[in-house]
mmCIF file of C-alpha atoms and ligand atoms in Angstrom:
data_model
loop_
_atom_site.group_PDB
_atom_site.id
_atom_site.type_symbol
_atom_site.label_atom_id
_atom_site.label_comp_id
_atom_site.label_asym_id
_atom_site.label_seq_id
_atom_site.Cartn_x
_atom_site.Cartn_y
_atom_site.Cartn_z
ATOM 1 C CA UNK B 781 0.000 0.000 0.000
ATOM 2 C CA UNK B 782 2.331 2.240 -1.099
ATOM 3 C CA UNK B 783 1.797 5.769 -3.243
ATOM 4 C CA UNK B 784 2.778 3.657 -6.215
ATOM 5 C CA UNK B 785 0.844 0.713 -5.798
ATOM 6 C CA UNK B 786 -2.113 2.641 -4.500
ATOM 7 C CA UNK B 787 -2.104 4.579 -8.099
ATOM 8 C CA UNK B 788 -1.989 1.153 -9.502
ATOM 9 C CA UNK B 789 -4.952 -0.035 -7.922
ATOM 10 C CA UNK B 790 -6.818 2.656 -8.507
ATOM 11 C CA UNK B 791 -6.110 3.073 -12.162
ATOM 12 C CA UNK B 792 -7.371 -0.470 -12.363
ATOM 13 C CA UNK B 793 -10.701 -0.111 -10.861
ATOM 14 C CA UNK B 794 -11.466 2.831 -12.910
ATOM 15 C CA UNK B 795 -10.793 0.773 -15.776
ATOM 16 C CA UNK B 796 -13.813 -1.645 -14.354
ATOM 17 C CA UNK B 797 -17.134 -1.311 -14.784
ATOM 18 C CA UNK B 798 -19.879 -2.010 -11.469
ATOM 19 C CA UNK B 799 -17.865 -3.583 -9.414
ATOM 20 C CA UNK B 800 -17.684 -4.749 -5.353
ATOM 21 C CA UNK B 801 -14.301 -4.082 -3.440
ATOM 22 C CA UNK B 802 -13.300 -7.217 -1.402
ATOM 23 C CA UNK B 803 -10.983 -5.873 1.154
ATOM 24 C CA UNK B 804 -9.544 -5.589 5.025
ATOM 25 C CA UNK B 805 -10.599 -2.571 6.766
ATOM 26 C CA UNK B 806 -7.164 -1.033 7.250
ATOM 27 C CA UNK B 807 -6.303 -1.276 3.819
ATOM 28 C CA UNK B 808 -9.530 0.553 2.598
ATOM 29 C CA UNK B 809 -9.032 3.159 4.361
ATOM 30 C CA UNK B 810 -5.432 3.638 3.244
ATOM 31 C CA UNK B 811 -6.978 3.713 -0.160
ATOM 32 C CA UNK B 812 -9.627 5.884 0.613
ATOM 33 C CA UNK B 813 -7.291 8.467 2.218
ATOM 34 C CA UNK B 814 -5.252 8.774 -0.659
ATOM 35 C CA UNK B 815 -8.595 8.895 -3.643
ATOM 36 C CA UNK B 816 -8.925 11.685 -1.234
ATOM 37 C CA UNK B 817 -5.518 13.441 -0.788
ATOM 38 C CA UNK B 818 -5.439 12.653 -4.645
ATOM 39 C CA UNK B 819 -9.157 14.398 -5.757
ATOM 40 C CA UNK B 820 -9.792 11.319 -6.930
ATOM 41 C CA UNK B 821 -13.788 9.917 -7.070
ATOM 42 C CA UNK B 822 -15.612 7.147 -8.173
ATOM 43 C CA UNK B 823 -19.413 5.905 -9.557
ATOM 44 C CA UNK B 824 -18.661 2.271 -10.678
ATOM 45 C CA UNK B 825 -18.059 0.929 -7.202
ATOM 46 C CA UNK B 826 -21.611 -0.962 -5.828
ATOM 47 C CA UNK B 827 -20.079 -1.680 -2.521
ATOM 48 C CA UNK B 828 -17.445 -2.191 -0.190
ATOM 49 C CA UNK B 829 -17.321 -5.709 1.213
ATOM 50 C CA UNK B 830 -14.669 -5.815 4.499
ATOM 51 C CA UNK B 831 -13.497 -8.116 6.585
ATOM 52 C CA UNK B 832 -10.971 -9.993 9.471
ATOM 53 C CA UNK B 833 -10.517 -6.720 10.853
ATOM 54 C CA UNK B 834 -12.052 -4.356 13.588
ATOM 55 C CA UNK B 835 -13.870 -1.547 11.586
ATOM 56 C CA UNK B 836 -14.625 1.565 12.942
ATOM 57 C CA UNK B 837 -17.276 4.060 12.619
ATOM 58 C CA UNK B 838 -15.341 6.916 11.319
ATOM 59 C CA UNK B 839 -13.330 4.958 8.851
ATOM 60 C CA UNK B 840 -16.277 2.993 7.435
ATOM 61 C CA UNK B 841 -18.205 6.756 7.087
ATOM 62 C CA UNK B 842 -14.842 8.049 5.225
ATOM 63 C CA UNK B 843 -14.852 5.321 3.045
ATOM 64 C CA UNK B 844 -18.785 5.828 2.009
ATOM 65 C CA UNK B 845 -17.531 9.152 1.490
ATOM 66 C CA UNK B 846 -14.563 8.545 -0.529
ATOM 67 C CA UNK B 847 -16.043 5.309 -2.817
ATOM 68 C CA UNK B 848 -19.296 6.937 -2.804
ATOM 69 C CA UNK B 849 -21.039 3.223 -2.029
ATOM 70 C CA UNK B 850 -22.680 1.501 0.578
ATOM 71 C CA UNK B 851 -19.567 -0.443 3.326
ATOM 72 C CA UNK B 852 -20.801 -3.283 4.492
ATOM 73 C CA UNK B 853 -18.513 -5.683 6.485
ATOM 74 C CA UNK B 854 -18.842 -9.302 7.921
ATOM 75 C CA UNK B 855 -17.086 -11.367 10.444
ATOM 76 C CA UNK B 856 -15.526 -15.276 10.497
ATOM 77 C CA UNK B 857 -11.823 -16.723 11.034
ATOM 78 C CA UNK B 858 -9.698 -19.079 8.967
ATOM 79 C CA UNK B 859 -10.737 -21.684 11.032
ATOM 80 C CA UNK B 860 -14.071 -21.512 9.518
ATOM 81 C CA UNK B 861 -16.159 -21.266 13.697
ATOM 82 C CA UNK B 862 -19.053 -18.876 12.968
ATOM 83 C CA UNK B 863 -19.630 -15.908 10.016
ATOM 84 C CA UNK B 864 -21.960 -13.264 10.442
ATOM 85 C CA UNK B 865 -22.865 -10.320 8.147
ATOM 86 C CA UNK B 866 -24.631 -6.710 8.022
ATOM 87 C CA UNK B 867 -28.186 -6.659 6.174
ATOM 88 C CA UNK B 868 -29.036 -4.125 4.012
ATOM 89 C CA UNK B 869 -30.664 -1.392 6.590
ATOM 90 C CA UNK B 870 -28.372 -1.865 9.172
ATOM 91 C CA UNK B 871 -24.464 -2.321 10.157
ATOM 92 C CA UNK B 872 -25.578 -4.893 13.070
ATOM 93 C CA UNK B 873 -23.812 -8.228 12.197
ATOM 94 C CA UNK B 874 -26.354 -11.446 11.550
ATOM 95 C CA UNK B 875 -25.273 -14.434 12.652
ATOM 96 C CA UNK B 876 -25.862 -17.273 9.420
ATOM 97 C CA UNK B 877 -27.524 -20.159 11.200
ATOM 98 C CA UNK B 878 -25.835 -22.368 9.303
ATOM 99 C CA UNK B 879 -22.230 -21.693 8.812
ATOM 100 C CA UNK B 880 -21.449 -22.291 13.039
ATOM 101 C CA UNK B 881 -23.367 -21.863 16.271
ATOM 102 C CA UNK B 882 -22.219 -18.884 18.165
ATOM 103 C CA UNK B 883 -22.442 -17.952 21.541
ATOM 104 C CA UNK B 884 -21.416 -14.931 23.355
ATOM 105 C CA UNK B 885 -20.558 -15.732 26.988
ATOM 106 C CA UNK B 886 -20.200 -13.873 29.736
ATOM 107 C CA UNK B 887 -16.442 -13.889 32.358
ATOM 108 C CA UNK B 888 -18.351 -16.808 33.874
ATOM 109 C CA UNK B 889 -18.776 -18.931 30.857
ATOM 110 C CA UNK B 890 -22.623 -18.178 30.692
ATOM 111 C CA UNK B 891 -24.439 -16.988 28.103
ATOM 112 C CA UNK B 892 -25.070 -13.868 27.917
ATOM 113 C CA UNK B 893 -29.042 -12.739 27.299
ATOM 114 C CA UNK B 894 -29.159 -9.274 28.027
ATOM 115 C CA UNK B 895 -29.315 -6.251 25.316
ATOM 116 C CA UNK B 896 -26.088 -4.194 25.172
ATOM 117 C CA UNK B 897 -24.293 -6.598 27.187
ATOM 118 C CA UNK B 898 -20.296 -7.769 25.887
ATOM 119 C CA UNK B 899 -19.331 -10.895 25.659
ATOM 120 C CA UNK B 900 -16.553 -13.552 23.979
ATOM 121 C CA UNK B 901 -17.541 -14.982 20.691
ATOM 122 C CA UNK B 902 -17.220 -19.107 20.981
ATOM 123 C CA UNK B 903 -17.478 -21.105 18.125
ATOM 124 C CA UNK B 904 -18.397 -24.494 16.624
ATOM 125 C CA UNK B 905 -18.334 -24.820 13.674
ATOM 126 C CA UNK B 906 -20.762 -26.775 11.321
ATOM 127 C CA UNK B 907 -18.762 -26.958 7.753
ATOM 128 C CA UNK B 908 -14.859 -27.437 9.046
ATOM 129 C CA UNK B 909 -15.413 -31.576 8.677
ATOM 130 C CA UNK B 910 -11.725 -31.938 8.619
ATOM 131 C CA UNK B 911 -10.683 -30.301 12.131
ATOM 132 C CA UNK B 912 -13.658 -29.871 13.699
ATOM 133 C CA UNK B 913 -14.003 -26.982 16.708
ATOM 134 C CA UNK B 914 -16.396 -27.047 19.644
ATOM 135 C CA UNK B 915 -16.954 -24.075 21.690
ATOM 136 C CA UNK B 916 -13.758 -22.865 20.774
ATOM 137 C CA UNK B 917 -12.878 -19.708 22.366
ATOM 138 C CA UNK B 918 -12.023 -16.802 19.625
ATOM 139 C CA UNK B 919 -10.645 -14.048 21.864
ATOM 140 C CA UNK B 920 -12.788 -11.653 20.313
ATOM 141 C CA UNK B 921 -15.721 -10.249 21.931
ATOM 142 C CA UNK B 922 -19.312 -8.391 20.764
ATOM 143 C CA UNK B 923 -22.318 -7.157 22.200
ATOM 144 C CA UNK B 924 -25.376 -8.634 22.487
ATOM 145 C CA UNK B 925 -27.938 -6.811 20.188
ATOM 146 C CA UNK B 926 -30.901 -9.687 20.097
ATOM 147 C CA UNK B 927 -32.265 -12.825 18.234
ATOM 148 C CA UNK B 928 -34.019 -11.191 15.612
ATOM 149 C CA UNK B 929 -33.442 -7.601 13.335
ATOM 150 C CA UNK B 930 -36.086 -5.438 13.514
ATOM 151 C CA UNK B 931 -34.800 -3.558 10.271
ATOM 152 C CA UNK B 932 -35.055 -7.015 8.161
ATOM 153 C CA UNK B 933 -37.451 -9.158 10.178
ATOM 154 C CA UNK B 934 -34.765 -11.894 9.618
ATOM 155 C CA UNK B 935 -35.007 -14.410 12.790
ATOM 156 C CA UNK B 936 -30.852 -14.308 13.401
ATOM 157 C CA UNK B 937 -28.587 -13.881 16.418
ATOM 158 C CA UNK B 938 -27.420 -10.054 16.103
ATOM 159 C CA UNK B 939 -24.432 -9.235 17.662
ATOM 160 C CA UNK B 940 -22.285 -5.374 17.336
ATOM 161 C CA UNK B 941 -19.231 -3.983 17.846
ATOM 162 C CA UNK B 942 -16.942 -7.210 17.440
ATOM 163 C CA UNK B 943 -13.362 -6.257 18.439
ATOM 164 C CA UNK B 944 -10.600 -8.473 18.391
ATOM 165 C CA UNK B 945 -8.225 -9.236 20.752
ATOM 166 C CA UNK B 946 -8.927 -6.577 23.745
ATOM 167 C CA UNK B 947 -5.443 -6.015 24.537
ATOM 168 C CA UNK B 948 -4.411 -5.039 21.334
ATOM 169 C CA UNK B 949 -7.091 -2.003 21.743
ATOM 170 C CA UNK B 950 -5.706 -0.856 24.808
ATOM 171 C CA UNK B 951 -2.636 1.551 25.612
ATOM 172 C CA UNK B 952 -1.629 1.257 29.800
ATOM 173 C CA UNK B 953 -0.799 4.500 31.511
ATOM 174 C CA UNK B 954 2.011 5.073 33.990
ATOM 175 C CA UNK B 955 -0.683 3.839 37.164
ATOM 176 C CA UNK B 956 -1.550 0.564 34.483
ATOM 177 C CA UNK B 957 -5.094 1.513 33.871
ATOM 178 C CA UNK B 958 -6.027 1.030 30.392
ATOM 179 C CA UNK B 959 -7.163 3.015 27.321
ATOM 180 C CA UNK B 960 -9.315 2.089 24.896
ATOM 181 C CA UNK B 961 -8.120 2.782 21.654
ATOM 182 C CA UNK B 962 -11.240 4.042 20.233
ATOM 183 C CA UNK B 963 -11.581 6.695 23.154
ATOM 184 C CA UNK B 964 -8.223 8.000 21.615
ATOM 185 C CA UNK B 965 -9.510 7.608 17.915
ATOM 186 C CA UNK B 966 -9.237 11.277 16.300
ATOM 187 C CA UNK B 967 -11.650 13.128 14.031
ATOM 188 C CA UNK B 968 -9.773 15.925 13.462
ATOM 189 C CA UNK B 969 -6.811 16.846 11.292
ATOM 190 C CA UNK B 970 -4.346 15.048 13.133
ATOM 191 C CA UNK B 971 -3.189 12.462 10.857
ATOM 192 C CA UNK B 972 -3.647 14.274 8.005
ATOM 193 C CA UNK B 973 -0.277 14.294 6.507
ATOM 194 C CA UNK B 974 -0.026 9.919 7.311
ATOM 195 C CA UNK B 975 -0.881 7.108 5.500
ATOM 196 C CA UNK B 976 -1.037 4.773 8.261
ATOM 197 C CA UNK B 977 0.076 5.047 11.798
ATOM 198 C CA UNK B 978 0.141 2.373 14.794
ATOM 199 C CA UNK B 979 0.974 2.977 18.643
ATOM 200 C CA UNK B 980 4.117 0.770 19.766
ATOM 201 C CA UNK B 981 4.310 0.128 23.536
ATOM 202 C CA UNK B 982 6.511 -1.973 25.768
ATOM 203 C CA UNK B 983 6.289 0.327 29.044
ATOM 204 C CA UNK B 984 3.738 1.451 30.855
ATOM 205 C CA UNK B 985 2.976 5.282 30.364
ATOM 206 C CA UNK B 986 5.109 5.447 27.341
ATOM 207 C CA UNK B 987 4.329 5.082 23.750
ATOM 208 C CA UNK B 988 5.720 5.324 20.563
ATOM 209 C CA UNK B 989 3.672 6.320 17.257
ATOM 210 C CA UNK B 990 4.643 4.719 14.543
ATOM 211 C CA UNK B 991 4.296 6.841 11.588
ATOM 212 C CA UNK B 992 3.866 5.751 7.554
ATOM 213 C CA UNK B 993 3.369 9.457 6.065
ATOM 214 C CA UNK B 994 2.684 10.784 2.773
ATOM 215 C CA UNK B 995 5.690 12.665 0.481
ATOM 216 C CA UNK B 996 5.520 15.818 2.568
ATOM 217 C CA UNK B 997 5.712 15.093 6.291
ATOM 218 C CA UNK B 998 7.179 18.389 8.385
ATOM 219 C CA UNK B 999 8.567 18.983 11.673
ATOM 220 C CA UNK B 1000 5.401 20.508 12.303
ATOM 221 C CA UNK B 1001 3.015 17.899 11.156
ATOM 222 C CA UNK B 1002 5.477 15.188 13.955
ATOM 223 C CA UNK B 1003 4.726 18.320 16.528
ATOM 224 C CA UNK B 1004 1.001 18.499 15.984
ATOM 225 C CA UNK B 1005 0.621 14.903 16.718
ATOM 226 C CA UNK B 1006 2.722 14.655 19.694
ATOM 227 C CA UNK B 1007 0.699 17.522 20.929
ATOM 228 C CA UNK B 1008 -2.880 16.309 20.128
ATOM 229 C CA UNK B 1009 -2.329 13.151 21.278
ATOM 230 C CA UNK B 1010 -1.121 13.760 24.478
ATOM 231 C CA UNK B 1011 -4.159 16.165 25.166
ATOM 232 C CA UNK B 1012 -6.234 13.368 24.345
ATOM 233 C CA UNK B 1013 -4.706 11.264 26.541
ATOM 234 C CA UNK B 1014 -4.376 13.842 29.361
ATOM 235 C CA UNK B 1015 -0.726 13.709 29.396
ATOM 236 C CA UNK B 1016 -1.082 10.110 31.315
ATOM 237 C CA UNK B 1017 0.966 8.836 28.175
ATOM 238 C CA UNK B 1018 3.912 10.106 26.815
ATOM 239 C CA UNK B 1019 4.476 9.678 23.154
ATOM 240 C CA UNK B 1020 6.759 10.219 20.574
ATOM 241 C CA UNK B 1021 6.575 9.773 17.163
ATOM 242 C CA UNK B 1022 8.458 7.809 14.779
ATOM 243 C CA UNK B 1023 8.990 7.641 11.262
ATOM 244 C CA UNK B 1024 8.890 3.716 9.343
ATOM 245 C CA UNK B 1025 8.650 2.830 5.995
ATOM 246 C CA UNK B 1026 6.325 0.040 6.667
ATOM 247 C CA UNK B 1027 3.788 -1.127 9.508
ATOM 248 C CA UNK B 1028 3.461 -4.931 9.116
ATOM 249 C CA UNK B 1029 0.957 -7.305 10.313
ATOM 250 C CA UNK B 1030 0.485 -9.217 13.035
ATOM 251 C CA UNK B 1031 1.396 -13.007 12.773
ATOM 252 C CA UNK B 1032 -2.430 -13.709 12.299
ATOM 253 C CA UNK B 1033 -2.258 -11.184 9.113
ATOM 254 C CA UNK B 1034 -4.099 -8.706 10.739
ATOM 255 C CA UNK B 1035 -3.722 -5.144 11.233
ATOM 256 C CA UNK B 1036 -4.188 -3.458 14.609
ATOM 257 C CA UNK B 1037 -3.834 -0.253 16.128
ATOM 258 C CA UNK B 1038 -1.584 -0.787 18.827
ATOM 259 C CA UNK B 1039 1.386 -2.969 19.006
ATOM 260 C CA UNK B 1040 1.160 -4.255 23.007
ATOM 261 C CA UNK B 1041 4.236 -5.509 23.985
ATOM 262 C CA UNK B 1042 3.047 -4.123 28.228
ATOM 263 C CA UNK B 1043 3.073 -7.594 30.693
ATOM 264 C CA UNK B 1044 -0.418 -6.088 31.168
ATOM 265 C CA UNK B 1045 -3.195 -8.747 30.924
ATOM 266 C CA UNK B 1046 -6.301 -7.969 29.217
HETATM 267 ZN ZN1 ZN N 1387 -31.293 -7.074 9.438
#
C-alpha cells in the first residue's frame, strides 16, 4: 500500500465497470485516504465488502464518502467457527444459522441474554469436517444486540461492535489503567499528513507512534501529533513519534492499532 501501488490499484478499478471491493478494513481506508488526498472519485463501485478486521465508525463513514457506495462488512476466522454479516438497513452483524453456532458468553462462561451486554464470541463450527471446533474460544468479543433484526425481520442472532483481541485495543498508563483505543480515535486533522500510523508500547505510560506518512511530512506535522495526542490522553501517556517505511501485520495477518508488547493482561 504504497503511493505507487495505491495509483496502480486505482487506475485499475477505474478501468472496471460495477464492481464490489473485497478488502480488510485497514487497507480501505489507506486507499480511501489517498482517492482523497489525490481528488480522486468514483461511480462504478456498488459496494465495499470488508473483513478480518475491527472496523470503525469513522473509517467505514470516510470510506462511504470517498467510494461513494454503501460499506458493508462481515465477520468469520480461517478456522471456519461462525460468520456473520450486516443486512441491508443496518451495520448490526447477523449471525448465518448455518455456517457455526455462536455464543457470546459472559467472564463466567454463561451466556449472555441481556441487550447491550459484551461478551466472547465461541465457536463451533458446522462446515470445518476436517478439524472440527467445539466451543472454541475466539478471543474476540461483541455485544449482544438480540435474536431477531427489527430492520429485516430476519429471525438471526445479532451481535455489534466485534473487536478483536482486547489487549491489542488498549494503551496502559504510567498507574496501568487502560485506554481504549477508540476513546483516543481522532476526528480531526491530526493524521492528516499519514498514511497509516500504529501505537508501539513496551512500558507502561510510554508510547511510541509509529508513523507511515505521505511525500511531505514536516517537523510541524510530527509536533502536531505529539501535541494532540497527548491532550487526548491527558498527558497520562507520553508519546513520541516515529517515522517507518512500513507497519506490518500481526502473525495472524491482521492489522491493529496498537502494538502491546506491556506484561499487562487484558
Ligand atoms: Zn437485518
Amino acid at each position: 500500500m504504497n503511493d505507487k501501488g495505491m495509483s496502480h490499484y486505482i487506475s485499475h478499478i477505474k478501468t472496471l465497470k460495477d464492481c464490489f471491493l473485497h478488502v480488510y478494513p485497514s487497507s480501505i481506508y489507506q486507499l480511501a485516504r489517498f482517492a482523497k488526498k489525490e481528488n480522486i472519485t468514483f461511480n462504478n463501485i456498488k459496494a465495499v465488502l470488508a473483513e478480518s478486521e475491527n472496523v470503525y465508525p469513522e473509517q467505514r463513514t470516510f470510506v462511504e464518502s470517498v467510494f461513494n457506495c454503501r460499506y458493508y462488512s462481515s465477520y468469520g476466522h480461517s478456522e471456519k467457527l461462525v460468520a456473520a454479516g450486516e443486512c441491508e438497513h443496518t451495520a448490526d452483524y447477523h449471525v448465518w444459522p448455518t455456517y457455526g453456532y455462536l455464543e457470546l458468553l459472559d467472564e463466567n462462561d454463561n451466556v449472555i441474554t441481556e441487550k447491550g451486554q459484551v461478551g466472547e464470541i465461541v465457536g463451533t463450527g458446522f462446515i470445518n469436517t476436517v478439524m472440527p471446533f467445539i466451543r472454541y474460544k475466539t478471543g474476540d468479543f461483541a455485544e449482544y444486540v438480540g435474536d431477531y433484526c427489527e430492520a429485516c425481520q430476519r429471525h438471526h442472532l445479532i451481535i455489534k461492535n466485534i473487536r478483536g483481541h482486547r489487549i491489542q485495543e488498549n494503551l496502559v498508563a504510567r498507574d496501568n489503567s487502560l485506554i481504549s483505543w477508540t476513546a483516543v480515535n481522532m476526528h480531526d486533522d491530526t493524521f492528516d499528513d499519514v498514511l497509516q500510523y500504529q501505537f508501539y508500547q513496551d512500558t507502561p505510560g510510554v508510547a511510541v507512534i509509529k508513523i507511515r506518512a505521505s511525500k511531505v511530512f514536516s517537523e510541524e506535522s510530527k509536533q502536531r501529533i505529539i501535541n494532540n495526542i497527548s491532550n487526548k490522553l491527558q498527558h497520562r501517556i507520553e508519546v513520541s513519534v516515529a517515522q517507518v517505511d512500513d507497519i506490518p501485520l500481526t502473525e495472524r495477518g491482521k492489522s491493529i492499532f496498537v502494538d502491546q508488547k506491556t506484561n499487562i493482561s487484558s
